[in-house]
C-alpha cells in the first residue's frame, strides 16, 4: 500500500509583526536562565519592573542643585556680570578643534578687578584646562575630565598671595558630577587632608531627581571637619523645582534656616523676567555654628532681560534700594561693548562701568569654523 506524504506549506511571518527584542535584558536573545535563587530573582524582577515604570514616565534630566535657580540668577539677573571702572579685553582664538584661546584683560578704577589678567583655555570634547593669572600673582586653575558620557571629574586650585587686603591663602577642590537620564548627583570636597590626625575639610553632596516630567526634588548635605581637634559639623538643605510651559519655579530650604524662592517667566520670545526672594530666620541648631548663627533678614529682587538683534539689556531692582542695569552691544562682529551701572539709594552711592572686548581671529580660523564643528568641553 503506497504512502502519500503531504507537505505543509511554509508559513511566512512578516518581520514587522514580530515583538521587539530588548537587548538590555538578560535572556532576551537566549532562553531565560533557570531560576535558582528565589530572593535574587525577586530582586531582579522588582528592579526591571521599576525601570520599566520609570522609563514610561518620560522623565528628563532636571539639572543640578547648584543651578536650580539658573534661569533667574544667572540668565536674567546681573550676578557675576556687573562691574565698575574701565575694562578692555583682547581675546585671541588659535584653534577651534581642539579649542585653544587666550585673553588679556586690563582694568582701571575698580576695586574688585586686577589691573591685568591673563587667561588661557584649552578644551576638547573630554577635557578642559583653564588657567588665570592676575597682576597681583593670584592664580586660579581648573582641570575637568569627562571619564564617561555621564561622569565628569573636576579639579580646581586657587592661590591668593598675602596683601594689604588680607593674609592670602590657598584652596584645592575635587568634584565628581554624574548626570543620569532623570537625575543628577554631585560630590565635592574642599581642602581635604589626612595630615591632622584624621580626615579634615569640607564635603558637599547633592542629589536632584525628576519625580514627574515637570517636578524635581532634591537635597544637599554639607559636612565640615575642621582641624585642631574640633568636632564635625553637618547641615542639610532641601530643594524643589517645577517647570511649566513658559515658566519655572524653584524653592530651597537652606541649611542655615532660611527660604529662597525664585520664579522665572518668558513673556515674549525676546523678553524674560524673574523674581527671587531670600528670607533668613532663626537657623537650625546644627547649622548655626557653621553658617554664622541665626539672623532675621529678607531680600526680594525683581529683574528683566531684553534680547535685541545685536544687543542684550538687563535690569534689576531689590528691596534694599539697589537698582542696576547692564547693556551688551555688538558694535561689529569682532567688537563688543558693555555698559554697567548700579545705584544704592540707602548708602547714597553709585557705580559705573564701561568695557570693550575685541575678538581677534585670522582668516584661517574663520575657514576652520565653516569646516569643523567646535567641541563642547566639560565645563
Short mmCIF file of C-alpha atoms in Angstrom, two decimals:
data_model
loop_
_atom_site.label_atom_id
_atom_site.label_comp_id
_atom_site.label_asym_id
_atom_site.label_seq_id
_atom_site.Cartn_x
_atom_site.Cartn_y
_atom_site.Cartn_z
CA UNK A 1 0.00 0.00 0.00
CA UNK A 2 1.58 3.31 -1.05
CA UNK A 3 2.14 6.05 1.48
CA UNK A 4 1.32 9.56 0.38
CA UNK A 5 3.31 12.33 2.08
CA UNK A 6 1.59 15.69 2.29
CA UNK A 7 3.96 18.64 2.68
CA UNK A 8 2.65 21.55 4.62
CA UNK A 9 3.33 24.92 3.06
CA UNK A 10 5.69 27.19 5.00
CA UNK A 11 4.05 30.00 6.87
CA UNK A 12 5.70 33.35 6.22
CA UNK A 13 5.51 35.73 9.19
CA UNK A 14 6.17 39.41 8.43
CA UNK A 15 9.11 40.84 10.38
CA UNK A 16 7.05 43.87 11.39
CA UNK A 17 4.61 41.64 13.28
CA UNK A 18 7.31 40.11 15.49
CA UNK A 19 7.67 41.55 19.01
CA UNK A 20 10.73 43.78 19.54
CA UNK A 21 13.77 42.24 21.17
CA UNK A 22 15.04 44.03 24.27
CA UNK A 23 18.81 43.60 24.13
CA UNK A 24 19.24 45.29 27.51
CA UNK A 25 17.58 42.41 29.34
CA UNK A 26 19.44 39.19 30.05
CA UNK A 27 17.84 36.33 28.22
CA UNK A 28 16.21 38.45 25.50
CA UNK A 29 18.25 36.75 22.78
CA UNK A 30 18.54 33.41 24.58
CA UNK A 31 16.02 31.47 26.66
CA UNK A 32 15.77 32.80 30.20
CA UNK A 33 18.16 31.07 32.60
CA UNK A 34 16.82 28.63 35.10
CA UNK A 35 15.88 30.36 38.33
CA UNK A 36 17.86 29.02 41.24
CA UNK A 37 17.80 31.82 43.81
CA UNK A 38 14.36 32.99 44.77
CA UNK A 39 15.49 36.11 46.63
CA UNK A 40 17.84 37.24 43.87
CA UNK A 41 15.30 36.56 41.13
CA UNK A 42 12.65 38.51 43.03
CA UNK A 43 15.03 41.41 43.37
CA UNK A 44 15.76 41.38 39.62
CA UNK A 45 12.07 41.24 38.74
CA UNK A 46 11.36 44.17 41.05
CA UNK A 47 14.28 46.15 39.61
CA UNK A 48 13.24 45.57 35.98
CA UNK A 49 9.62 46.42 36.78
CA UNK A 50 10.72 49.64 38.46
CA UNK A 51 12.92 50.56 35.47
CA UNK A 52 10.04 49.94 33.05
CA UNK A 53 7.70 52.17 35.06
CA UNK A 54 10.43 54.80 35.33
CA UNK A 55 11.07 54.83 31.58
CA UNK A 56 7.35 55.03 30.85
CA UNK A 57 7.13 58.36 32.69
CA UNK A 58 9.32 60.06 30.07
CA UNK A 59 11.50 61.88 32.61
CA UNK A 60 14.43 64.09 31.60
CA UNK A 61 17.49 65.32 33.46
CA UNK A 62 16.46 68.14 35.85
CA UNK A 63 19.89 69.79 36.16
CA UNK A 64 21.82 70.20 39.40
CA UNK A 65 21.02 71.61 42.83
CA UNK A 66 23.58 74.40 42.35
CA UNK A 67 21.79 75.54 39.18
CA UNK A 68 18.25 75.02 40.41
CA UNK A 69 17.53 78.76 40.00
CA UNK A 70 19.79 79.27 36.98
CA UNK A 71 17.08 80.81 34.81
CA UNK A 72 16.70 83.70 37.27
CA UNK A 73 20.05 84.15 39.00
CA UNK A 74 22.34 83.58 36.00
CA UNK A 75 20.27 84.26 32.90
CA UNK A 76 18.24 87.30 33.99
CA UNK A 77 19.98 88.87 36.99
CA UNK A 78 23.30 90.72 36.91
CA UNK A 79 25.02 88.11 39.08
CA UNK A 80 28.75 87.84 38.25
CA UNK A 81 28.27 90.24 35.31
CA UNK A 82 28.19 93.74 36.76
CA UNK A 83 31.45 95.65 37.31
CA UNK A 84 32.78 99.16 37.84
CA UNK A 85 35.54 101.20 36.24
CA UNK A 86 37.08 100.79 32.80
CA UNK A 87 37.96 97.43 31.30
CA UNK A 88 39.42 96.29 28.00
CA UNK A 89 39.66 92.70 26.79
CA UNK A 90 41.57 91.24 23.87
CA UNK A 91 40.65 87.64 23.02
CA UNK A 92 42.58 85.53 20.54
CA UNK A 93 41.47 82.13 19.24
CA UNK A 94 44.12 79.89 17.71
CA UNK A 95 42.10 76.75 17.06
CA UNK A 96 38.53 75.50 17.04
CA UNK A 97 39.09 71.74 17.37
CA UNK A 98 40.76 71.41 19.79
CA UNK A 99 39.64 74.68 21.33
CA UNK A 100 42.54 76.96 22.26
CA UNK A 101 42.09 80.59 23.34
CA UNK A 102 43.98 83.24 25.28
CA UNK A 103 42.73 86.52 26.72
CA UNK A 104 44.33 89.72 28.00
CA UNK A 105 42.22 91.95 30.26
CA UNK A 106 43.12 95.44 31.51
CA UNK A 107 41.08 97.37 34.08
CA UNK A 108 41.24 100.68 35.92
CA UNK A 109 39.16 102.31 38.63
CA UNK A 110 37.85 99.02 40.04
CA UNK A 111 38.42 97.58 43.50
CA UNK A 112 37.34 94.07 42.52
CA UNK A 113 39.29 93.60 39.28
CA UNK A 114 43.07 93.39 38.97
CA UNK A 115 44.85 95.85 36.67
CA UNK A 116 45.90 92.98 34.39
CA UNK A 117 44.62 89.42 33.95
CA UNK A 118 45.89 86.73 31.62
CA UNK A 119 43.69 83.73 30.81
CA UNK A 120 44.37 80.63 28.72
CA UNK A 121 41.87 77.91 27.80
CA UNK A 122 42.30 74.56 26.11
CA UNK A 123 39.39 72.22 25.56
CA UNK A 124 38.35 69.09 23.74
CA UNK A 125 35.19 67.02 23.90
CA UNK A 126 36.51 65.21 27.01
CA UNK A 127 38.96 67.66 28.61
CA UNK A 128 39.06 71.26 29.78
CA UNK A 129 42.15 73.11 31.01
CA UNK A 130 41.87 76.73 32.11
CA UNK A 131 44.30 78.97 33.99
CA UNK A 132 44.06 82.61 35.06
CA UNK A 133 46.90 84.75 36.42
CA UNK A 134 46.41 88.28 37.76
CA UNK A 135 48.94 91.07 38.14
CA UNK A 136 48.85 90.59 41.94
CA UNK A 137 50.04 86.98 41.37
CA UNK A 138 46.67 85.45 42.16
CA UNK A 139 46.37 82.11 40.37
CA UNK A 140 43.23 80.19 39.52
CA UNK A 141 43.29 76.96 37.52
CA UNK A 142 40.90 74.12 36.82
CA UNK A 143 41.05 70.81 35.02
CA UNK A 144 37.93 68.85 34.02
CA UNK A 145 37.99 65.34 32.62
CA UNK A 146 34.99 63.53 31.14
CA UNK A 147 35.52 59.91 32.16
CA UNK A 148 32.31 58.65 30.60
CA UNK A 149 29.34 60.26 28.89
CA UNK A 150 27.72 60.71 32.31
CA UNK A 151 30.66 61.13 34.73
CA UNK A 152 32.87 64.23 34.90
CA UNK A 153 35.78 64.72 37.30
CA UNK A 154 36.66 68.34 38.16
CA UNK A 155 39.72 69.78 39.90
CA UNK A 156 40.20 73.44 40.87
CA UNK A 157 43.10 75.29 42.50
CA UNK A 158 43.11 78.86 43.82
CA UNK A 159 46.16 80.62 45.29
CA UNK A 160 45.87 84.11 46.76
CA UNK A 161 49.10 85.77 47.99
CA UNK A 162 49.19 87.90 51.10
CA UNK A 163 48.50 91.61 50.57
CA UNK A 164 47.03 94.64 52.31
CA UNK A 165 43.56 93.25 51.66
CA UNK A 166 44.19 90.02 53.57
CA UNK A 167 46.62 87.32 54.63
CA UNK A 168 46.08 85.26 51.47
CA UNK A 169 45.54 81.53 51.24
CA UNK A 170 45.07 78.52 49.01
CA UNK A 171 42.14 76.27 48.16
CA UNK A 172 42.01 72.90 46.45
CA UNK A 173 38.74 71.22 45.49
CA UNK A 174 37.75 67.96 43.84
CA UNK A 175 34.30 67.35 42.38
CA UNK A 176 32.59 64.41 40.72
CA UNK A 177 29.41 65.07 38.73
CA UNK A 178 27.20 62.27 37.47
CA UNK A 179 24.40 63.10 35.02
CA UNK A 180 21.80 60.38 34.67
CA UNK A 181 18.79 60.15 32.40
CA UNK A 182 16.46 61.63 35.05
CA UNK A 183 18.74 62.65 37.94
CA UNK A 184 21.99 64.42 38.79
CA UNK A 185 24.40 63.62 41.63
CA UNK A 186 27.46 65.54 42.78
CA UNK A 187 30.15 65.08 45.43
CA UNK A 188 32.60 67.87 46.19
CA UNK A 189 35.49 68.08 48.66
CA UNK A 190 37.25 71.32 49.56
CA UNK A 191 40.76 71.24 51.05
CA UNK A 192 40.65 67.55 52.03
CA UNK A 193 43.55 66.39 54.18
CA UNK A 194 44.65 63.46 56.36
CA UNK A 195 47.70 65.18 57.90
CA UNK A 196 45.96 66.34 61.08
CA UNK A 197 45.19 63.00 62.63
CA UNK A 198 42.14 62.28 60.51
CA UNK A 199 40.12 63.37 57.53
CA UNK A 200 39.55 67.14 57.53
CA UNK A 201 37.99 69.60 55.07
CA UNK A 202 34.55 70.42 53.77
CA UNK A 203 32.47 67.85 51.88
CA UNK A 204 29.31 68.69 49.92
CA UNK A 205 26.99 66.14 48.37
CA UNK A 206 23.84 66.87 46.34
CA UNK A 207 21.20 64.86 44.51
CA UNK A 208 18.33 66.06 42.30
CA UNK A 209 15.72 63.62 40.97
CA UNK A 210 12.95 64.21 38.43
CA UNK A 211 9.74 62.90 40.01
CA UNK A 212 7.41 63.83 37.15
CA UNK A 213 8.13 65.40 33.75
CA UNK A 214 7.65 68.81 35.42
CA UNK A 215 8.62 68.32 39.09
CA UNK A 216 12.10 67.63 40.52
CA UNK A 217 13.06 67.19 44.18
CA UNK A 218 16.50 67.04 45.74
CA UNK A 219 18.69 67.68 48.74
CA UNK A 220 22.19 68.89 49.58
CA UNK A 221 24.29 67.92 52.57
CA UNK A 222 27.35 69.71 53.95
CA UNK A 223 29.87 68.09 56.31
CA UNK A 224 32.71 70.17 57.72
CA UNK A 225 35.55 68.63 59.71
CA UNK A 226 37.92 71.38 60.85
CA UNK A 227 41.31 70.62 62.30
CA UNK A 228 42.63 71.32 65.77
CA UNK A 229 40.54 68.65 67.50
CA UNK A 230 37.23 70.34 66.76
CA UNK A 231 34.22 68.15 66.13
CA UNK A 232 32.45 67.78 62.80
CA UNK A 233 29.53 69.98 61.79
CA UNK A 234 26.76 68.98 59.40
CA UNK A 235 23.84 70.70 57.70
CA UNK A 236 21.15 69.60 55.27
CA UNK A 237 19.09 71.64 52.81
CA UNK A 238 16.21 70.69 50.51
CA UNK A 239 15.29 71.87 47.01
CA UNK A 240 12.38 71.60 44.62
CA UNK A 241 11.80 72.77 41.06
CA UNK A 242 8.67 72.87 38.90
CA UNK A 243 8.75 73.63 35.18
CA UNK A 244 5.69 74.92 33.35
CA UNK A 245 5.17 75.62 29.67
CA UNK A 246 6.74 79.10 29.80
CA UNK A 247 7.72 79.48 33.46
CA UNK A 248 9.95 77.85 36.08
CA UNK A 249 9.58 77.99 39.86
CA UNK A 250 12.05 76.76 42.49
CA UNK A 251 12.18 76.66 46.28
CA UNK A 252 15.08 75.92 48.60
CA UNK A 253 15.01 75.30 52.35
CA UNK A 254 18.52 76.43 53.23
CA UNK A 255 20.74 74.77 55.81
CA UNK A 256 21.13 77.97 57.85
CA UNK A 257 17.41 78.15 58.43
CA UNK A 258 16.19 80.23 55.52
CA UNK A 259 13.97 80.06 52.48
CA UNK A 260 14.88 81.06 48.94
CA UNK A 261 12.28 81.03 46.20
CA UNK A 262 12.58 82.08 42.57
CA UNK A 263 10.16 82.44 39.68
CA UNK A 264 11.11 82.83 36.01
CA UNK A 265 8.73 83.52 33.13
CA UNK A 266 9.18 84.15 29.43
CA UNK A 267 6.86 86.98 28.42
CA UNK A 268 7.76 87.01 24.73
CA UNK A 269 10.41 85.47 22.51
CA UNK A 270 12.79 88.29 23.45
CA UNK A 271 11.71 89.23 26.98
CA UNK A 272 12.31 87.26 30.18
CA UNK A 273 11.60 88.24 33.77
CA UNK A 274 12.45 86.78 37.15
CA UNK A 275 11.75 87.26 40.86
CA UNK A 276 13.91 85.99 43.72
CA UNK A 277 13.01 86.13 47.43
CA UNK A 278 15.51 85.24 50.14
CA UNK A 279 14.25 85.00 53.74
CA UNK A 280 16.52 84.38 56.72
CA UNK A 281 15.19 83.47 60.14
CA UNK A 282 16.31 81.60 63.26
CA UNK A 283 18.65 78.89 61.92
CA UNK A 284 18.69 75.24 62.72
CA UNK A 285 20.76 74.24 65.73
CA UNK A 286 23.03 72.03 63.63
CA UNK A 287 23.86 74.82 61.19
CA UNK A 288 24.20 77.86 63.44
CA UNK A 289 27.88 77.48 64.23
CA UNK A 290 28.88 76.62 60.67
CA UNK A 291 26.79 79.30 58.95
CA UNK A 292 27.48 82.15 61.36
CA UNK A 293 24.42 81.95 63.65
CA UNK A 294 20.77 82.82 63.14
CA UNK A 295 19.59 86.05 61.59
CA UNK A 296 16.33 87.66 60.57
CA UNK A 297 16.54 89.29 57.22
CA UNK A 298 14.87 89.28 53.84
CA UNK A 299 15.65 90.48 50.32
CA UNK A 300 13.39 90.48 47.27
CA UNK A 301 14.81 91.10 43.78
CA UNK A 302 12.99 91.71 40.51
CA UNK A 303 14.78 91.57 37.17
CA UNK A 304 14.12 91.55 33.44
CA UNK A 305 16.08 90.74 30.30
CA UNK A 306 15.52 92.05 26.77
CA UNK A 307 17.21 90.49 23.75
CA UNK A 308 17.55 92.51 20.56
CA UNK A 309 19.18 91.65 17.27
CA UNK A 310 22.66 92.81 18.31
CA UNK A 311 22.31 93.72 21.98
CA UNK A 312 21.11 92.42 25.35
CA UNK A 313 19.77 94.63 28.15
CA UNK A 314 19.32 93.51 31.77
CA UNK A 315 17.84 95.48 34.67
CA UNK A 316 17.02 94.64 38.26
CA UNK A 317 15.84 96.28 41.48
CA UNK A 318 15.74 94.88 45.02
CA UNK A 319 14.08 95.72 48.32
CA UNK A 320 17.33 97.15 49.75
CA UNK A 321 17.20 100.14 47.44
CA UNK A 322 19.64 98.94 44.76
CA UNK A 323 18.99 99.49 41.06
CA UNK A 324 21.26 98.03 38.41
CA UNK A 325 21.43 97.63 34.66
CA UNK A 326 23.73 96.04 32.11
CA UNK A 327 23.82 96.65 28.34
CA UNK A 328 25.83 94.48 25.94
CA UNK A 329 26.12 95.79 22.40
CA UNK A 330 27.84 94.22 19.40
CA UNK A 331 29.28 97.20 17.53
CA UNK A 332 30.85 95.00 14.85
CA UNK A 333 31.33 91.21 14.65
CA UNK A 334 34.71 91.33 16.50
CA UNK A 335 33.91 94.25 18.84
CA UNK A 336 31.55 94.14 21.83
CA UNK A 337 30.86 96.98 24.26
CA UNK A 338 29.35 96.59 27.75
CA UNK A 339 27.93 99.28 30.00
CA UNK A 340 27.11 98.57 33.65
CA UNK A 341 25.54 100.84 36.24
CA UNK A 342 24.40 100.44 39.83
CA UNK A 343 22.82 102.88 42.28
CA UNK A 344 22.33 102.28 46.02
CA UNK A 345 19.77 104.68 47.44
CA UNK A 346 20.31 103.56 51.04
CA UNK A 347 24.08 104.09 51.00
CA UNK A 348 23.79 107.02 48.57
CA UNK A 349 26.44 105.59 46.24
CA UNK A 350 26.70 104.78 42.55
CA UNK A 351 28.97 102.69 40.32
CA UNK A 352 29.57 102.86 36.59
CA UNK A 353 31.48 100.54 34.32
CA UNK A 354 32.46 100.51 30.66
CA UNK A 355 34.15 97.61 28.88
CA UNK A 356 35.35 96.94 25.34
CA UNK A 357 36.00 93.40 24.12
CA UNK A 358 37.77 92.61 20.85
CA UNK A 359 37.85 89.13 19.33
CA UNK A 360 40.88 88.66 17.10
CA UNK A 361 40.61 85.75 14.65
CA UNK A 362 42.56 85.10 11.48
CA UNK A 363 41.21 84.09 8.09
CA UNK A 364 42.38 80.50 8.60
CA UNK A 365 40.32 80.26 11.78
CA UNK A 366 37.25 81.64 10.02
CA UNK A 367 37.62 78.96 7.34
CA UNK A 368 38.07 76.33 10.03
CA UNK A 369 34.80 77.36 11.67
CA UNK A 370 32.95 76.56 8.45
CA UNK A 371 34.50 73.08 8.12
CA UNK A 372 34.89 71.88 11.73
CA UNK A 373 32.25 71.58 14.45
CA UNK A 374 33.55 73.09 17.67
CA UNK A 375 33.71 70.57 20.56
CA UNK A 376 31.80 71.14 23.80
CA UNK A 377 34.29 70.83 26.69
CA UNK A 378 33.08 69.55 30.09
CA UNK A 379 32.65 72.91 31.84
#
